[in-house]
Amino acid sequence: MAAQAGAAQAGYRPVDDELADLYPADRLAAAAGAAARAGLDALLLTPGPDLRYLTGYDTHQTERLTCLALPAGGPAFLVAPRLELRSVHASPAGALGLEIVPWDETDDPYRMVAQRIGHLSAVGLADQMWAARVLRFRDALPGTRQGVASTALRGLRMRKTPAEVAALREAGRAIDRVHAQVPGWLRPGRTEREVAVDIAGAITAEGHATADFVIVASGPNAARPHHGPAGRVLARGDAVVVDIGGTMPSGYCSDCTRTYAIGTPPSDFARYYQVLKAAQEAACAAVRPGVPAEAVDAAAREPISAAGYGEYFVHRTGHGIGLETHEDPYIVAGNAEPLEPGMAFSVEPGIYPGPHGARIEDIVVCTDDGCVRLNNVTRELVIVDG
Ligand code: ZN
Ligand code: ZN
Ligand code: ZN
């Protein structure tokens, strides 16, 4: 029946029940409307999080152009190398009823895009488009002002749908299962790098498609928020900051930090860890719709400053998370944007006085009247028997 075929064309091909609505058919229209409101006549999206968000097509940037063109007023089309056609059709993009325009090795795909969209006064380019492509599009679209697509898409991507929240919850549970195993790998005599290898293996074993980062910062290294695992040998009395995350097959990311102690930690560490835990709690308690993002940062900072550790909390309180580990909204002084239901972000205060440090990080989602945490592994200081 024609009507049924049409419906199947427009709908998403469910891979997993809970995540079946990750790519709703009306998202392209919503994005076109957002582009118009942002003063952009079209969005040009090369592979990356924006393309995946709009179509479900997950592929890497290569020297061959793949580009979704989404005119504010007209139907979208996807220009792709002919050799990638099967992959495009096999992805959720193949079920969106989107016109797919293949190009052959001797074609100029930039001109193909330009000819089809016609003359425009402004286009929004994917924020992570390669500079080389930006310049090719500048040549192909003379007189067209170039901006970034995020001015149109950030509002959509920040407010997670229930299916996106489900995907983030699945990611949160997976990384919680990894943290639950971490105490078993923290042994005196092992190097940070050895522990990191165990953790990276568990990140994929627990369901992630990729392990994106593994911070194992022990002893004095724990005072450096982004320390990468190195050759330092774990010792009794160390505090160890373990900040880990990956990307699930859904495309959604996890990010969770816990701080562990091997044997009895220094007494000043034990004291400020409790301050930190209270600060993280206070920041989560401050989350609800209408509250400015910066108020959550202030809620984390206040108890830390009151206890005299303010100068050692050297980073913002959090960042949005979704198809990217770091995205809008940023939980930082100066961001007065009010929180809204569906916004997902980290709450991760830290105290780094040296020669040790600590951080506690959960992903939370703003609800109608507060927030839910997507990480629920214990926030009590876990003391590993040295
Ligand atoms: Zn970070
Ligand atoms: Zn983190
Ligand atoms: Zn984070």
Short mmCIF file of C-alpha atoms and ligand atoms in Angstrom, two decimals:
data_model
loop_
_atom_site.label_atom_id
_atom_site.label_comp_id
_atom_site.label_asym_id
_atom_site.label_seq_id
_atom_site.Cartn_x
_atom_site.Cartn_y
_atom_site.Cartn_z
CA MET A 1 0.00 0.00 0.00
CA ALA A 2 1.27 3.44 -0.91
CA ALA A 3 0.35 4.99 2.44
CA GLN A 4 2.27 2.33 4.32
CA ALA A 5 5.30 2.67 2.11
CA GLY A 6 5.23 6.42 2.71
CA ALA A 7 5.06 5.93 6.45
CA ALA A 8 7.96 3.49 6.39
CA GLN A 9 9.95 6.01 4.33
CA ALA A 10 9.42 8.78 6.83
CA GLY A 11 10.04 6.78 9.99
CA TYR A 12 13.20 5.71 11.74
CA ARG A 13 14.35 2.12 11.35
CA PRO A 14 14.36 0.98 14.99
CA VAL A 15 17.54 -0.70 16.07
CA ASP A 16 16.64 -0.83 19.73
CA ASP A 17 13.18 -0.22 21.21
CA GLU A 18 14.12 2.37 23.80
CA LEU A 19 16.19 4.33 21.31
CA ALA A 20 13.79 4.00 18.40
CA ASP A 21 12.94 7.71 18.44
CA LEU A 22 16.49 9.06 18.42
CA TYR A 23 16.00 10.47 14.93
CA PRO A 24 12.41 11.71 14.71
CA ALA A 25 11.26 12.46 11.18
CA ASP A 26 10.32 16.05 12.05
CA ARG A 27 13.83 16.99 13.16
CA LEU A 28 14.95 18.19 9.72
CA ALA A 29 11.97 20.53 9.56
CA ALA A 30 12.68 21.78 13.09
CA ALA A 31 16.30 22.45 12.12
CA ALA A 32 15.24 24.29 8.96
CA GLY A 33 12.98 26.50 11.07
CA ALA A 34 15.79 27.14 13.54
CA ALA A 35 18.10 28.09 10.64
CA ALA A 36 15.57 30.63 9.38
CA ARG A 37 15.20 32.14 12.86
CA ALA A 38 19.01 32.39 13.09
CA GLY A 39 19.09 34.35 9.83
CA LEU A 40 20.65 31.50 7.86
CA ASP A 41 19.28 30.51 4.44
CA ALA A 42 20.74 27.01 4.66
CA LEU A 43 22.86 24.75 6.80
CA LEU A 44 25.76 22.83 5.26
CA LEU A 45 26.74 19.94 7.49
CA THR A 46 29.74 17.72 6.88
CA PRO A 47 30.27 14.54 8.98
CA GLY A 48 30.20 15.20 12.70
CA PRO A 49 27.75 15.59 15.56
CA ASP A 50 25.37 17.96 13.74
CA LEU A 51 25.00 15.61 10.77
CA ARG A 52 24.49 12.68 13.10
CA TYR A 53 21.94 14.61 15.16
CA LEU A 54 19.85 15.45 12.10
CA THR A 55 20.09 12.20 10.17
CA GLY A 56 21.65 9.44 12.25
CA TYR A 57 24.41 9.13 9.66
CA ASP A 58 27.68 8.51 11.50
CA THR A 59 30.76 8.72 9.37
CA HIS A 60 34.19 10.33 9.49
CA GLN A 61 35.37 13.35 7.58
CA THR A 62 37.57 12.30 4.70
CA GLU A 63 39.02 14.13 1.70
CA ARG A 64 35.82 13.28 -0.22
CA LEU A 65 32.92 15.62 0.52
CA THR A 66 29.84 14.33 2.28
CA CYS A 67 27.46 17.18 3.05
CA LEU A 68 23.87 17.56 4.16
CA ALA A 69 22.40 20.72 2.67
CA LEU A 70 19.36 21.93 4.56
CA PRO A 71 17.81 25.03 2.99
CA ALA A 72 15.67 27.00 5.43
CA GLY A 73 12.77 26.88 3.03
CA GLY A 74 13.20 23.72 1.04
CA PRO A 75 13.79 20.02 1.24
CA ALA A 76 17.15 18.79 2.48
CA PHE A 77 19.50 16.75 0.34
CA LEU A 78 22.64 14.80 1.12
CA VAL A 79 25.56 14.94 -1.29
CA ALA A 80 27.77 11.88 -0.84
CA PRO A 81 30.49 10.05 -2.76
CA ARG A 82 28.95 7.27 -4.81
CA LEU A 83 31.12 4.69 -3.05
CA GLU A 84 29.42 5.58 0.28
CA LEU A 85 25.83 5.21 -0.99
CA ARG A 86 25.25 1.82 0.60
CA SER A 87 26.45 3.07 3.98
CA VAL A 88 24.18 6.11 3.76
CA HIS A 89 21.15 3.98 2.94
CA ALA A 90 21.96 1.52 5.73
CA SER A 91 22.04 4.33 8.31
CA PRO A 92 18.94 5.97 9.81
CA ALA A 93 19.41 8.67 7.13
CA GLY A 94 18.24 6.14 4.56
CA ALA A 95 14.80 6.08 6.19
CA LEU A 96 14.26 9.84 6.41
CA GLY A 97 12.93 10.30 2.90
CA LEU A 98 15.89 12.53 2.21
CA GLU A 99 17.13 12.99 -1.36
CA ILE A 100 20.59 11.46 -1.65
CA VAL A 101 22.75 12.92 -4.41
CA PRO A 102 25.79 10.81 -5.31
CA TRP A 103 28.88 12.30 -6.89
CA ASP A 104 31.51 10.52 -8.96
CA GLU A 105 35.27 10.81 -8.57
CA THR A 106 35.61 13.41 -11.33
CA ASP A 107 32.69 15.62 -10.20
CA ASP A 108 33.08 18.84 -8.19
CA PRO A 109 30.76 18.20 -5.23
CA TYR A 110 31.07 21.79 -3.97
CA ARG A 111 29.68 23.08 -7.25
CA MET A 112 26.94 20.44 -7.12
CA VAL A 113 25.87 21.76 -3.71
CA ALA A 114 26.09 25.38 -4.88
CA GLN A 115 24.07 24.78 -8.05
CA ARG A 116 21.32 23.01 -6.16
CA ILE A 117 20.90 25.53 -3.36
CA GLY A 118 21.24 28.58 -5.63
CA HIS A 119 22.26 32.02 -4.47
CA LEU A 120 21.94 32.58 -0.73
CA SER A 121 22.90 35.48 1.45
CA ALA A 122 24.00 33.42 4.48
CA VAL A 123 24.84 29.77 5.21
CA GLY A 124 25.58 28.05 8.52
CA LEU A 125 28.49 25.62 8.32
CA ALA A 126 29.00 22.69 10.70
CA ASP A 127 31.11 24.04 13.57
CA GLN A 128 33.69 21.32 13.05
CA MET A 129 33.90 21.55 9.26
CA TRP A 130 37.50 21.45 8.07
CA ALA A 131 38.93 24.86 7.15
CA ALA A 132 39.80 23.51 3.70
CA ARG A 133 36.10 22.81 3.04
CA VAL A 134 35.02 26.18 4.41
CA LEU A 135 37.29 27.81 1.83
CA ARG A 136 36.04 25.56 -0.99
CA PHE A 137 32.47 26.53 -0.12
CA ARG A 138 33.53 30.18 0.00
CA ASP A 139 34.74 29.84 -3.60
CA ALA A 140 31.68 27.90 -4.72
CA LEU A 141 29.26 30.36 -3.10
CA PRO A 142 30.74 33.80 -3.83
CA GLY A 143 29.02 36.59 -1.95
CA THR A 144 27.41 34.23 0.56
CA ARG A 145 28.14 35.06 4.19
CA GLN A 146 29.37 32.07 6.21
CA GLY A 147 28.41 31.50 9.84
CA VAL A 148 28.35 28.50 12.15
CA ALA A 149 25.45 26.07 12.26
CA SER A 150 25.42 26.03 16.05
CA THR A 151 23.68 29.39 16.13
CA ALA A 152 20.70 27.49 14.71
CA LEU A 153 21.19 24.03 16.19
CA ARG A 154 22.40 24.65 19.74
CA GLY A 155 18.88 25.31 20.99
CA LEU A 156 17.66 22.01 19.59
CA ARG A 157 20.66 19.95 20.65
CA MET A 158 20.68 21.33 24.21
CA ARG A 159 17.12 20.21 24.95
CA LYS A 160 17.30 16.44 24.92
CA THR A 161 14.28 14.41 23.84
CA PRO A 162 13.16 11.48 26.02
CA ALA A 163 14.93 9.11 23.61
CA GLU A 164 18.16 11.10 23.97
CA VAL A 165 17.84 11.08 27.75
CA ALA A 166 17.36 7.30 27.55
CA ALA A 167 20.54 7.06 25.48
CA LEU A 168 22.46 9.18 28.02
CA ARG A 169 21.06 7.08 30.87
CA GLU A 170 22.28 3.91 29.13
CA ALA A 171 25.72 5.56 28.79
CA GLY A 172 25.68 6.58 32.47
CA ARG A 173 24.89 3.06 33.60
CA ALA A 174 27.67 1.64 31.45
CA ILE A 175 30.32 3.98 32.87
CA ASP A 176 29.00 3.36 36.41
CA ARG A 177 29.69 -0.35 35.87
CA VAL A 178 33.27 0.53 34.93
CA HIS A 179 33.77 2.68 38.04
CA ALA A 180 32.46 -0.17 40.16
CA GLN A 181 35.45 -2.22 38.96
CA VAL A 182 38.10 0.46 39.38
CA PRO A 183 38.99 -0.27 43.04
CA GLY A 184 40.15 -3.74 41.98
CA TRP A 185 42.72 -2.25 39.59
CA LEU A 186 44.19 0.37 41.92
CA ARG A 187 47.06 -1.50 43.52
CA PRO A 188 50.35 -0.11 44.87
CA GLY A 189 53.14 -0.95 42.43
CA ARG A 190 51.01 -0.65 39.28
CA THR A 191 51.47 2.31 36.95
CA GLU A 192 48.73 4.76 36.02
CA ARG A 193 49.08 3.52 32.45
CA GLU A 194 48.48 -0.11 33.43
CA VAL A 195 45.34 0.89 35.29
CA ALA A 196 44.21 2.99 32.31
CA VAL A 197 44.54 0.00 29.98
CA ASP A 198 42.28 -2.06 32.25
CA ILE A 199 39.77 0.78 32.39
CA ALA A 200 39.75 1.35 28.63
CA GLY A 201 39.05 -2.34 28.08
CA ALA A 202 36.17 -2.24 30.54
CA ILE A 203 34.68 0.87 28.92
CA THR A 204 34.14 -1.07 25.70
CA ALA A 205 33.35 -4.34 27.48
CA GLU A 206 30.51 -2.58 29.33
CA GLY A 207 28.85 -1.49 26.10
CA HIS A 208 30.56 1.59 24.72
CA ALA A 209 31.57 1.63 21.06
CA THR A 210 34.73 3.57 21.94
CA ALA A 211 36.69 4.56 25.04
CA ASP A 212 37.21 8.29 24.49
CA PHE A 213 39.36 9.31 27.45
CA VAL A 214 40.85 7.77 30.58
CA ILE A 215 42.34 10.06 33.20
CA VAL A 216 44.17 8.23 35.99
CA ALA A 217 45.85 10.93 38.06
CA SER A 218 47.56 9.65 41.16
CA GLY A 219 49.37 11.36 44.04
CA PRO A 220 50.70 14.77 42.95
CA ASN A 221 49.26 14.21 39.46
CA ALA A 222 45.76 14.36 40.98
CA ALA A 223 46.31 18.11 41.38
CA ARG A 224 46.33 18.45 37.57
CA PRO A 225 42.73 18.24 36.35
CA HIS A 226 43.55 16.91 32.85
CA HIS A 227 46.59 14.77 33.64
CA GLY A 228 46.94 11.89 31.17
CA PRO A 229 47.95 8.47 32.53
CA ALA A 230 51.71 8.12 32.67
CA GLY A 231 54.39 5.93 34.17
CA ARG A 232 53.88 6.97 37.78
CA VAL A 233 53.68 4.00 40.11
CA LEU A 234 50.74 3.97 42.51
CA ALA A 235 51.65 4.06 46.17
CA ARG A 236 49.98 3.73 49.54
CA GLY A 237 48.49 7.04 50.70
CA ASP A 238 47.72 8.19 47.12
CA ALA A 239 44.51 9.88 46.14
CA VAL A 240 43.65 8.91 42.56
CA VAL A 241 41.32 10.94 40.34
CA VAL A 242 39.73 8.67 37.72
CA ASP A 243 37.79 10.58 35.03
CA ILE A 244 36.55 8.34 32.23
CA GLY A 245 34.12 8.29 29.35
CA GLY A 246 33.21 6.80 26.03
CA THR A 247 30.69 6.89 23.21
CA MET A 248 27.86 4.37 23.09
CA PRO A 249 26.72 2.75 19.82
CA SER A 250 23.83 5.27 19.95
CA GLY A 251 26.40 8.07 19.59
CA TYR A 252 25.70 9.44 23.08
CA CYS A 253 28.56 9.92 25.52
CA SER A 254 29.39 9.10 29.12
CA ASP A 255 31.65 11.09 31.45
CA CYS A 256 32.09 10.33 35.15
CA THR A 257 34.76 11.10 37.74
CA ARG A 258 35.40 9.46 41.06
CA THR A 259 38.35 9.98 43.39
CA TYR A 260 39.77 6.98 45.21
CA ALA A 261 42.30 6.62 48.00
CA ILE A 262 44.83 3.80 48.28
CA GLY A 263 45.13 3.07 51.99
CA THR A 264 44.76 5.96 54.41
CA PRO A 265 44.84 9.31 52.59
CA PRO A 266 46.50 12.46 54.00
CA SER A 267 44.27 14.02 56.66
CA ASP A 268 43.86 17.35 54.84
CA PHE A 269 42.75 15.41 51.75
CA ALA A 270 40.13 13.53 53.74
CA ARG A 271 38.83 16.86 55.09
CA TYR A 272 38.45 18.67 51.75
CA TYR A 273 37.01 15.57 50.09
CA GLN A 274 33.98 16.00 52.38
CA VAL A 275 33.78 19.69 51.40
CA LEU A 276 33.88 18.66 47.75
CA LYS A 277 31.17 16.06 48.18
CA ALA A 278 28.90 18.63 49.86
CA ALA A 279 29.62 21.13 47.07
CA GLN A 280 28.73 18.62 44.36
CA GLU A 281 25.54 17.81 46.26
CA ALA A 282 24.67 21.51 46.61
CA ALA A 283 25.22 22.15 42.91
CA CYS A 284 22.96 19.23 41.93
CA ALA A 285 20.32 20.49 44.38
CA ALA A 286 20.41 23.91 42.66
CA VAL A 287 19.40 22.47 39.28
CA ARG A 288 15.84 23.18 38.19
CA PRO A 289 14.15 24.96 35.28
CA GLY A 290 14.59 28.72 35.20
CA VAL A 291 17.79 28.72 37.25
CA PRO A 292 20.65 30.37 35.33
CA ALA A 293 23.47 27.96 34.44
CA GLU A 294 25.90 30.18 36.35
CA ALA A 295 23.87 29.75 39.57
CA VAL A 296 24.75 26.05 39.56
CA ASP A 297 28.42 27.00 39.27
CA ALA A 298 27.99 29.42 42.17
CA ALA A 299 26.26 26.74 44.26
CA ALA A 300 29.28 24.47 43.81
CA ARG A 301 31.79 27.24 44.48
CA GLU A 302 30.19 28.69 47.61
CA PRO A 303 30.88 25.84 50.08
CA ILE A 304 34.35 25.31 48.63
CA SER A 305 35.24 28.99 49.08
CA ALA A 306 33.67 29.07 52.54
CA ALA A 307 35.97 26.21 53.57
CA GLY A 308 39.00 28.13 52.28
CA TYR A 309 39.64 26.07 49.12
CA GLY A 310 38.16 28.50 46.59
CA GLU A 311 41.46 29.24 44.87
CA TYR A 312 41.97 25.52 44.22
CA PHE A 313 38.73 25.06 42.25
CA VAL A 314 40.29 26.14 38.98
CA HIS A 315 37.70 25.15 36.37
CA ARG A 316 34.03 25.64 35.55
CA THR A 317 31.52 23.37 37.26
CA GLY A 318 30.31 21.57 34.16
CA HIS A 319 29.56 21.19 30.48
CA GLY A 320 26.66 19.93 28.42
CA ILE A 321 26.88 16.40 27.03
CA GLY A 322 25.12 14.51 24.26
CA LEU A 323 26.57 13.45 20.93
CA GLU A 324 29.68 15.30 22.10
CA THR A 325 31.34 15.00 25.50
CA HIS A 326 31.58 18.78 25.77
CA GLU A 327 28.76 20.85 24.28
CA ASP A 328 26.26 23.52 25.36
CA PRO A 329 25.20 24.46 27.96
CA TYR A 330 28.35 25.34 29.92
CA ILE A 331 27.91 25.62 33.68
CA VAL A 332 30.14 28.60 34.23
CA ALA A 333 30.05 32.13 35.67
CA GLY A 334 28.85 34.47 32.93
CA ASN A 335 26.37 32.03 31.43
CA ALA A 336 23.03 33.46 32.54
CA GLU A 337 21.05 31.17 30.22
CA PRO A 338 18.19 29.62 32.21
CA LEU A 339 18.15 25.84 32.53
CA GLU A 340 15.30 24.00 30.87
CA PRO A 341 13.90 20.48 31.20
CA GLY A 342 15.91 18.11 29.02
CA MET A 343 19.23 19.90 29.38
CA ALA A 344 21.97 17.39 30.23
CA PHE A 345 25.30 18.43 31.70
CA SER A 346 28.06 17.49 34.11
CA VAL A 347 28.34 18.71 37.68
CA GLU A 348 32.03 18.27 38.46
CA PRO A 349 33.60 20.52 41.06
CA GLY A 350 37.21 19.81 41.98
CA ILE A 351 39.72 20.88 44.62
CA TYR A 352 43.40 20.74 43.66
CA PRO A 353 45.65 22.17 46.39
CA GLY A 354 48.53 19.77 45.72
CA PRO A 355 50.32 17.53 46.38
CA HIS A 356 46.96 15.83 45.77
CA GLY A 357 43.52 16.73 44.51
CA ALA A 358 39.98 15.48 44.05
CA ARG A 359 37.02 15.77 41.68
CA ILE A 360 33.52 14.28 41.73
CA GLU A 361 31.52 14.29 38.50
CA ASP A 362 28.03 13.16 37.59
CA ILE A 363 25.93 13.79 34.51
CA VAL A 364 22.54 15.23 35.42
CA VAL A 365 19.42 16.01 33.41
CA CYS A 366 17.20 18.96 34.30
CA THR A 367 13.62 17.77 34.88
CA ASP A 368 10.36 19.68 35.42
CA ASP A 369 11.16 20.31 39.07
CA GLY A 370 14.81 19.47 39.70
CA CYS A 371 17.26 17.04 38.20
CA VAL A 372 18.05 13.35 37.91
CA ARG A 373 21.56 12.05 38.12
CA LEU A 374 22.59 9.61 35.41
CA ASN A 375 25.59 8.41 37.45
CA ASN A 376 24.82 6.67 40.67
CA VAL A 377 27.96 4.82 41.68
CA THR A 378 28.87 5.84 45.24
CA ARG A 379 30.28 9.31 45.87
CA GLU A 380 31.63 8.32 49.29
CA LEU A 381 35.41 8.23 49.33
CA VAL A 382 36.28 4.67 48.32
CA ILE A 383 39.38 3.60 50.21
CA VAL A 384 41.12 0.78 48.41
CA ASP A 385 43.10 -1.49 50.69
CA GLY A 386 46.71 -0.88 49.99
ZN ZN B 1 37.58 18.05 31.74
ZN ZN B 2 35.00 13.96 33.12
ZN ZN B 3 33.15 16.25 32.29
#
